[in-house]
């Protein structure tokens, strides 16, 4: 296999919310015929399962954090190959993709025990022939051995613009300043937490996507892979 001494291929793609990681990662995985890990979905699912069980995400005391970590540990989730996600047998894809769900995910993600509970579940996605893993700490904590680590960036303003377009297309009306504020708040929480904060791995290749199309970012990642 090109670019790795191991028999299983591995590319990590990290970056802040709304930077296009999901789209790019899915395209790269499809192109290479590899598996895809959307690690953010695991945090979103943990938060949703807590809400469904009536566990508060606001308390931040040891007892509640323990309960949230137990939920993460026992998460009954199935990623369907034809698309869609089942949580305890119920389809929840649309429910976990909202802004509120993303914000809730960011709250459970600061809890160390939650991150530990999800650690092995994420490692398990590394299967032949390879894996493209997308998130905040794929290159720093979960797969530090990855031969290719990408870190995508774009300004909060640019990410809000993209998100605004997506929401309008879905018929959801939002105010731009609210979106920018939400994105900045989430960045702040993701970058400043103690447990595996959002940051590029030392050997990551950073791509500023502000002025680039999806096709251009995809081509850059594939070029970097070919150069390994
Ligand atoms: O990528 P996303 O928007 O689906 O992620 C939702 C939240 O989950 C994000 O704000 C922080 C958290 N997260 C994380 O802490 N570590 C990851 N590897 C992925 C997501």
mmCIF file with all atom_site columns, N, CA and C in Angstrom, residues 20-63:
data_model
loop_
_atom_site.group_PDB
_atom_site.id
_atom_site.type_symbol
_atom_site.label_atom_id
_atom_site.label_alt_id
_atom_site.label_comp_id
_atom_site.label_asym_id
_atom_site.label_entity_id
_atom_site.label_seq_id
_atom_site.pdbx_PDB_ins_code
_atom_site.Cartn_x
_atom_site.Cartn_y
_atom_site.Cartn_z
_atom_site.occupancy
_atom_site.B_iso_or_equiv
_atom_site.pdbx_formal_charge
_atom_site.auth_seq_id
_atom_site.auth_comp_id
_atom_site.auth_asym_id
_atom_site.auth_atom_id
_atom_site.pdbx_PDB_model_num
ATOM 1   N N  . UNK A 1 20 ? -15.655 21.444 6.953  1.00 0.00 ? 20 UNK A N  1
ATOM 2   C CA . UNK A 1 20 ? -15.818 20.561 5.803  1.00 0.00 ? 20 UNK A CA 1
ATOM 3   C C  . UNK A 1 20 ? -15.120 19.219 5.969  1.00 0.00 ? 20 UNK A C  1
ATOM 4   N N  . UNK A 1 21 ? -14.724 18.895 7.201  1.00 0.00 ? 21 UNK A N  1
ATOM 5   C CA . UNK A 1 21 ? -14.023 17.626 7.454  1.00 0.00 ? 21 UNK A CA 1
ATOM 6   C C  . UNK A 1 21 ? -14.828 16.421 6.994  1.00 0.00 ? 21 UNK A C  1
ATOM 7   N N  . UNK A 1 22 ? -16.114 16.440 7.340  1.00 0.00 ? 22 UNK A N  1
ATOM 8   C CA . UNK A 1 22 ? -16.979 15.295 7.046  1.00 0.00 ? 22 UNK A CA 1
ATOM 9   C C  . UNK A 1 22 ? -17.055 15.033 5.558  1.00 0.00 ? 22 UNK A C  1
ATOM 10  N N  . UNK A 1 23 ? -17.299 16.103 4.798  1.00 0.00 ? 23 UNK A N  1
ATOM 11  C CA . UNK A 1 23 ? -17.441 15.966 3.350  1.00 0.00 ? 23 UNK A CA 1
ATOM 12  C C  . UNK A 1 23 ? -16.140 15.457 2.736  1.00 0.00 ? 23 UNK A C  1
ATOM 13  N N  . UNK A 1 24 ? -15.031 16.092 3.121  1.00 0.00 ? 24 UNK A N  1
ATOM 14  C CA . UNK A 1 24 ? -13.728 15.709 2.549  1.00 0.00 ? 24 UNK A CA 1
ATOM 15  C C  . UNK A 1 24 ? -13.368 14.272 2.957  1.00 0.00 ? 24 UNK A C  1
ATOM 16  N N  . UNK A 1 25 ? -13.573 13.953 4.238  1.00 0.00 ? 25 UNK A N  1
ATOM 17  C CA . UNK A 1 25 ? -13.195 12.620 4.719  1.00 0.00 ? 25 UNK A CA 1
ATOM 18  C C  . UNK A 1 25 ? -13.982 11.527 4.005  1.00 0.00 ? 25 UNK A C  1
ATOM 19  N N  . UNK A 1 26 ? -15.281 11.775 3.822  1.00 0.00 ? 26 UNK A N  1
ATOM 20  C CA . UNK A 1 26 ? -16.120 10.775 3.153  1.00 0.00 ? 26 UNK A CA 1
ATOM 21  C C  . UNK A 1 26 ? -15.664 10.592 1.704  1.00 0.00 ? 26 UNK A C  1
ATOM 22  N N  . UNK A 1 27 ? -15.292 11.709 1.046  1.00 0.00 ? 27 UNK A N  1
ATOM 23  C CA . UNK A 1 27 ? -14.832 11.621 -0.347 1.00 0.00 ? 27 UNK A CA 1
ATOM 24  C C  . UNK A 1 27 ? -13.517 10.837 -0.442 1.00 0.00 ? 27 UNK A C  1
ATOM 25  N N  . UNK A 1 28 ? -12.597 11.124 0.485  1.00 0.00 ? 28 UNK A N  1
ATOM 26  C CA . UNK A 1 28 ? -11.296 10.443 0.460  1.00 0.00 ? 28 UNK A CA 1
ATOM 27  C C  . UNK A 1 28 ? -11.496 8.938  0.733  1.00 0.00 ? 28 UNK A C  1
ATOM 28  N N  . UNK A 1 29 ? -12.348 8.638  1.717  1.00 0.00 ? 29 UNK A N  1
ATOM 29  C CA . UNK A 1 29 ? -12.608 7.233  2.065  1.00 0.00 ? 29 UNK A CA 1
ATOM 30  C C  . UNK A 1 29 ? -13.211 6.506  0.853  1.00 0.00 ? 29 UNK A C  1
ATOM 31  N N  . UNK A 1 30 ? -14.113 7.183  0.175  1.00 0.00 ? 30 UNK A N  1
ATOM 32  C CA . UNK A 1 30 ? -14.765 6.565  -0.989 1.00 0.00 ? 30 UNK A CA 1
ATOM 33  C C  . UNK A 1 30 ? -13.746 6.326  -2.102 1.00 0.00 ? 30 UNK A C  1
ATOM 34  N N  . UNK A 1 31 ? -12.922 7.335  -2.347 1.00 0.00 ? 31 UNK A N  1
ATOM 35  C CA . UNK A 1 31 ? -11.916 7.235  -3.411 1.00 0.00 ? 31 UNK A CA 1
ATOM 36  C C  . UNK A 1 31 ? -10.948 6.071  -3.161 1.00 0.00 ? 31 UNK A C  1
ATOM 37  N N  . UNK A 1 32 ? -10.561 5.902  -1.887 1.00 0.00 ? 32 UNK A N  1
ATOM 38  C CA . UNK A 1 32 ? -9.578  4.861  -1.559 1.00 0.00 ? 32 UNK A CA 1
ATOM 39  C C  . UNK A 1 32 ? -10.241 3.519  -1.257 1.00 0.00 ? 32 UNK A C  1
ATOM 40  N N  . UNK A 1 33 ? -11.559 3.522  -1.115 1.00 0.00 ? 33 UNK A N  1
ATOM 41  C CA . UNK A 1 33 ? -12.261 2.284  -0.758 1.00 0.00 ? 33 UNK A CA 1
ATOM 42  C C  . UNK A 1 33 ? -12.012 1.902  0.692  1.00 0.00 ? 33 UNK A C  1
ATOM 43  N N  . UNK A 1 34 ? -11.800 2.918  1.555  1.00 0.00 ? 34 UNK A N  1
ATOM 44  C CA . UNK A 1 34 ? -11.508 2.687  2.970  1.00 0.00 ? 34 UNK A CA 1
ATOM 45  C C  . UNK A 1 34 ? -12.746 2.940  3.842  1.00 0.00 ? 34 UNK A C  1
ATOM 46  N N  . UNK A 1 35 ? -12.625 2.564  5.099  1.00 0.00 ? 35 UNK A N  1
ATOM 47  C CA . UNK A 1 35 ? -13.686 2.857  6.068  1.00 0.00 ? 35 UNK A CA 1
ATOM 48  C C  . UNK A 1 35 ? -13.614 4.325  6.473  1.00 0.00 ? 35 UNK A C  1
ATOM 49  N N  . UNK A 1 36 ? -14.687 4.789  7.107  1.00 0.00 ? 36 UNK A N  1
ATOM 50  C CA . UNK A 1 36 ? -14.753 6.187  7.515  1.00 0.00 ? 36 UNK A CA 1
ATOM 51  C C  . UNK A 1 36 ? -15.248 6.261  8.953  1.00 0.00 ? 36 UNK A C  1
ATOM 52  N N  . UNK A 1 37 ? -14.494 6.979  9.787  1.00 0.00 ? 37 UNK A N  1
ATOM 53  C CA . UNK A 1 37 ? -14.942 7.212  11.166 1.00 0.00 ? 37 UNK A CA 1
ATOM 54  C C  . UNK A 1 37 ? -15.315 8.677  11.334 1.00 0.00 ? 37 UNK A C  1
ATOM 55  N N  . UNK A 1 38 ? -16.576 8.935  11.635 1.00 0.00 ? 38 UNK A N  1
ATOM 56  C CA . UNK A 1 38 ? -17.069 10.274 11.960 1.00 0.00 ? 38 UNK A CA 1
ATOM 57  C C  . UNK A 1 38 ? -17.110 10.324 13.496 1.00 0.00 ? 38 UNK A C  1
ATOM 58  N N  . UNK A 1 39 ? -15.964 10.679 14.101 1.00 0.00 ? 39 UNK A N  1
ATOM 59  C CA . UNK A 1 39 ? -15.895 10.577 15.569 1.00 0.00 ? 39 UNK A CA 1
ATOM 60  C C  . UNK A 1 39 ? -16.826 11.567 16.261 1.00 0.00 ? 39 UNK A C  1
ATOM 61  N N  . UNK A 1 40 ? -17.087 12.704 15.604 1.00 0.00 ? 40 UNK A N  1
ATOM 62  C CA . UNK A 1 40 ? -18.005 13.682 16.197 1.00 0.00 ? 40 UNK A CA 1
ATOM 63  C C  . UNK A 1 40 ? -19.377 13.078 16.440 1.00 0.00 ? 40 UNK A C  1
ATOM 64  N N  . UNK A 1 41 ? -19.765 12.141 15.550 1.00 0.00 ? 41 UNK A N  1
ATOM 65  C CA . UNK A 1 41 ? -21.090 11.506 15.704 1.00 0.00 ? 41 UNK A CA 1
ATOM 66  C C  . UNK A 1 41 ? -21.176 10.775 17.043 1.00 0.00 ? 41 UNK A C  1
ATOM 67  N N  . UNK A 1 42 ? -20.049 10.205 17.496 1.00 0.00 ? 42 UNK A N  1
ATOM 68  C CA . UNK A 1 42 ? -20.075 9.466  18.773 1.00 0.00 ? 42 UNK A CA 1
ATOM 69  C C  . UNK A 1 42 ? -20.350 10.409 19.950 1.00 0.00 ? 42 UNK A C  1
ATOM 70  N N  . UNK A 1 43 ? -19.780 11.628 19.883 1.00 0.00 ? 43 UNK A N  1
ATOM 71  C CA . UNK A 1 43 ? -20.041 12.614 20.945 1.00 0.00 ? 43 UNK A CA 1
ATOM 72  C C  . UNK A 1 43 ? -21.471 13.138 20.834 1.00 0.00 ? 43 UNK A C  1
ATOM 73  N N  . UNK A 1 44 ? -21.928 13.332 19.594 1.00 0.00 ? 44 UNK A N  1
ATOM 74  C CA . UNK A 1 44 ? -23.311 13.781 19.384 1.00 0.00 ? 44 UNK A CA 1
ATOM 75  C C  . UNK A 1 44 ? -24.294 12.718 19.906 1.00 0.00 ? 44 UNK A C  1
ATOM 76  N N  . UNK A 1 45 ? -23.984 11.444 19.637 1.00 0.00 ? 45 UNK A N  1
ATOM 77  C CA . UNK A 1 45 ? -24.865 10.351 20.071 1.00 0.00 ? 45 UNK A CA 1
ATOM 78  C C  . UNK A 1 45 ? -24.865 10.215 21.594 1.00 0.00 ? 45 UNK A C  1
ATOM 79  N N  . UNK A 1 46 ? -23.690 10.397 22.186 1.00 0.00 ? 46 UNK A N  1
ATOM 80  C CA . UNK A 1 46 ? -23.610 10.326 23.653 1.00 0.00 ? 46 UNK A CA 1
ATOM 81  C C  . UNK A 1 46 ? -24.496 11.404 24.269 1.00 0.00 ? 46 UNK A C  1
ATOM 82  N N  . UNK A 1 47 ? -24.388 12.627 23.714 1.00 0.00 ? 47 UNK A N  1
ATOM 83  C CA . UNK A 1 47 ? -25.187 13.737 24.250 1.00 0.00 ? 47 UNK A CA 1
ATOM 84  C C  . UNK A 1 47 ? -26.677 13.463 24.063 1.00 0.00 ? 47 UNK A C  1
ATOM 85  N N  . UNK A 1 48 ? -27.042 12.951 22.884 1.00 0.00 ? 48 UNK A N  1
ATOM 86  C CA . UNK A 1 48 ? -28.462 12.673 22.633 1.00 0.00 ? 48 UNK A CA 1
ATOM 87  C C  . UNK A 1 48 ? -28.986 11.596 23.584 1.00 0.00 ? 48 UNK A C  1
ATOM 88  N N  . UNK A 1 49 ? -28.190 10.545 23.771 1.00 0.00 ? 49 UNK A N  1
ATOM 89  C CA . UNK A 1 49 ? -28.615 9.455  24.665 1.00 0.00 ? 49 UNK A CA 1
ATOM 90  C C  . UNK A 1 49 ? -28.806 10.000 26.086 1.00 0.00 ? 49 UNK A C  1
ATOM 91  N N  . UNK A 1 50 ? -27.938 10.919 26.503 1.00 0.00 ? 50 UNK A N  1
ATOM 92  C CA . UNK A 1 50 ? -28.079 11.517 27.846 1.00 0.00 ? 50 UNK A CA 1
ATOM 93  C C  . UNK A 1 50 ? -29.377 12.321 27.934 1.00 0.00 ? 50 UNK A C  1
ATOM 94  N N  . UNK A 1 51 ? -29.638 13.121 26.910 1.00 0.00 ? 51 UNK A N  1
ATOM 95  C CA . UNK A 1 51 ? -30.870 13.931 26.902 1.00 0.00 ? 51 UNK A CA 1
ATOM 96  C C  . UNK A 1 51 ? -32.074 12.998 26.987 1.00 0.00 ? 51 UNK A C  1
ATOM 97  N N  . UNK A 1 52 ? -32.036 11.923 26.198 1.00 0.00 ? 52 UNK A N  1
ATOM 98  C CA . UNK A 1 52 ? -33.161 10.966 26.204 1.00 0.00 ? 52 UNK A CA 1
ATOM 99  C C  . UNK A 1 52 ? -33.342 10.314 27.579 1.00 0.00 ? 52 UNK A C  1
ATOM 100 N N  . UNK A 1 53 ? -32.229 10.148 28.297 1.00 0.00 ? 53 UNK A N  1
ATOM 101 C CA . UNK A 1 53 ? -32.301 9.492  29.615 1.00 0.00 ? 53 UNK A CA 1
ATOM 102 C C  . UNK A 1 53 ? -32.519 10.499 30.737 1.00 0.00 ? 53 UNK A C  1
ATOM 103 N N  . UNK A 1 54 ? -32.634 11.767 30.370 1.00 0.00 ? 54 UNK A N  1
ATOM 104 C CA . UNK A 1 54 ? -32.889 12.800 31.378 1.00 0.00 ? 54 UNK A CA 1
ATOM 105 C C  . UNK A 1 54 ? -31.657 13.166 32.202 1.00 0.00 ? 54 UNK A C  1
ATOM 106 N N  . UNK A 1 55 ? -30.461 12.903 31.649 1.00 0.00 ? 55 UNK A N  1
ATOM 107 C CA . UNK A 1 55 ? -29.230 13.277 32.362 1.00 0.00 ? 55 UNK A CA 1
ATOM 108 C C  . UNK A 1 55 ? -28.821 14.693 31.931 1.00 0.00 ? 55 UNK A C  1
ATOM 109 N N  . UNK A 1 56 ? -28.632 15.576 32.883 1.00 0.00 ? 56 UNK A N  1
ATOM 110 C CA . UNK A 1 56 ? -28.307 16.973 32.578 1.00 0.00 ? 56 UNK A CA 1
ATOM 111 C C  . UNK A 1 56 ? -26.889 17.097 32.019 1.00 0.00 ? 56 UNK A C  1
ATOM 112 N N  . UNK A 1 57 ? -26.740 17.969 31.007 1.00 0.00 ? 57 UNK A N  1
ATOM 113 C CA . UNK A 1 57 ? -25.406 18.213 30.439 1.00 0.00 ? 57 UNK A CA 1
ATOM 114 C C  . UNK A 1 57 ? -24.808 19.485 31.023 1.00 0.00 ? 57 UNK A C  1
ATOM 115 N N  . UNK A 1 58 ? -25.501 20.091 31.947 1.00 0.00 ? 58 UNK A N  1
ATOM 116 C CA . UNK A 1 58 ? -25.088 21.407 32.465 1.00 0.00 ? 58 UNK A CA 1
ATOM 117 C C  . UNK A 1 58 ? -24.433 21.337 33.834 1.00 0.00 ? 58 UNK A C  1
ATOM 118 N N  . UNK A 1 59 ? -24.583 20.213 34.548 1.00 0.00 ? 59 UNK A N  1
ATOM 119 C CA . UNK A 1 59 ? -24.167 20.195 35.960 1.00 0.00 ? 59 UNK A CA 1
ATOM 120 C C  . UNK A 1 59 ? -22.653 20.212 36.171 1.00 0.00 ? 59 UNK A C  1
ATOM 121 N N  . UNK A 1 60 ? -21.976 19.360 35.378 1.00 0.00 ? 60 UNK A N  1
ATOM 122 C CA . UNK A 1 60 ? -20.527 19.276 35.470 1.00 0.00 ? 60 UNK A CA 1
ATOM 123 C C  . UNK A 1 60 ? -20.001 18.911 36.869 1.00 0.00 ? 60 UNK A C  1
ATOM 124 N N  . UNK A 1 61 ? -20.739 18.050 37.587 1.00 0.00 ? 61 UNK A N  1
ATOM 125 C CA . UNK A 1 61 ? -20.192 17.522 38.844 1.00 0.00 ? 61 UNK A CA 1
ATOM 126 C C  . UNK A 1 61 ? -19.753 16.077 38.604 1.00 0.00 ? 61 UNK A C  1
ATOM 127 N N  . UNK A 1 62 ? -18.960 15.528 39.532 1.00 0.00 ? 62 UNK A N  1
ATOM 128 C CA . UNK A 1 62 ? -18.353 14.207 39.325 1.00 0.00 ? 62 UNK A CA 1
ATOM 129 C C  . UNK A 1 62 ? -19.382 13.119 39.079 1.00 0.00 ? 62 UNK A C  1
ATOM 130 N N  . UNK A 1 63 ? -20.456 13.184 39.858 1.00 0.00 ? 63 UNK A N  1
ATOM 131 C CA . UNK A 1 63 ? -21.488 12.166 39.769 1.00 0.00 ? 63 UNK A CA 1
ATOM 132 C C  . UNK A 1 63 ? -22.151 12.169 38.384 1.00 0.00 ? 63 UNK A C  1
#
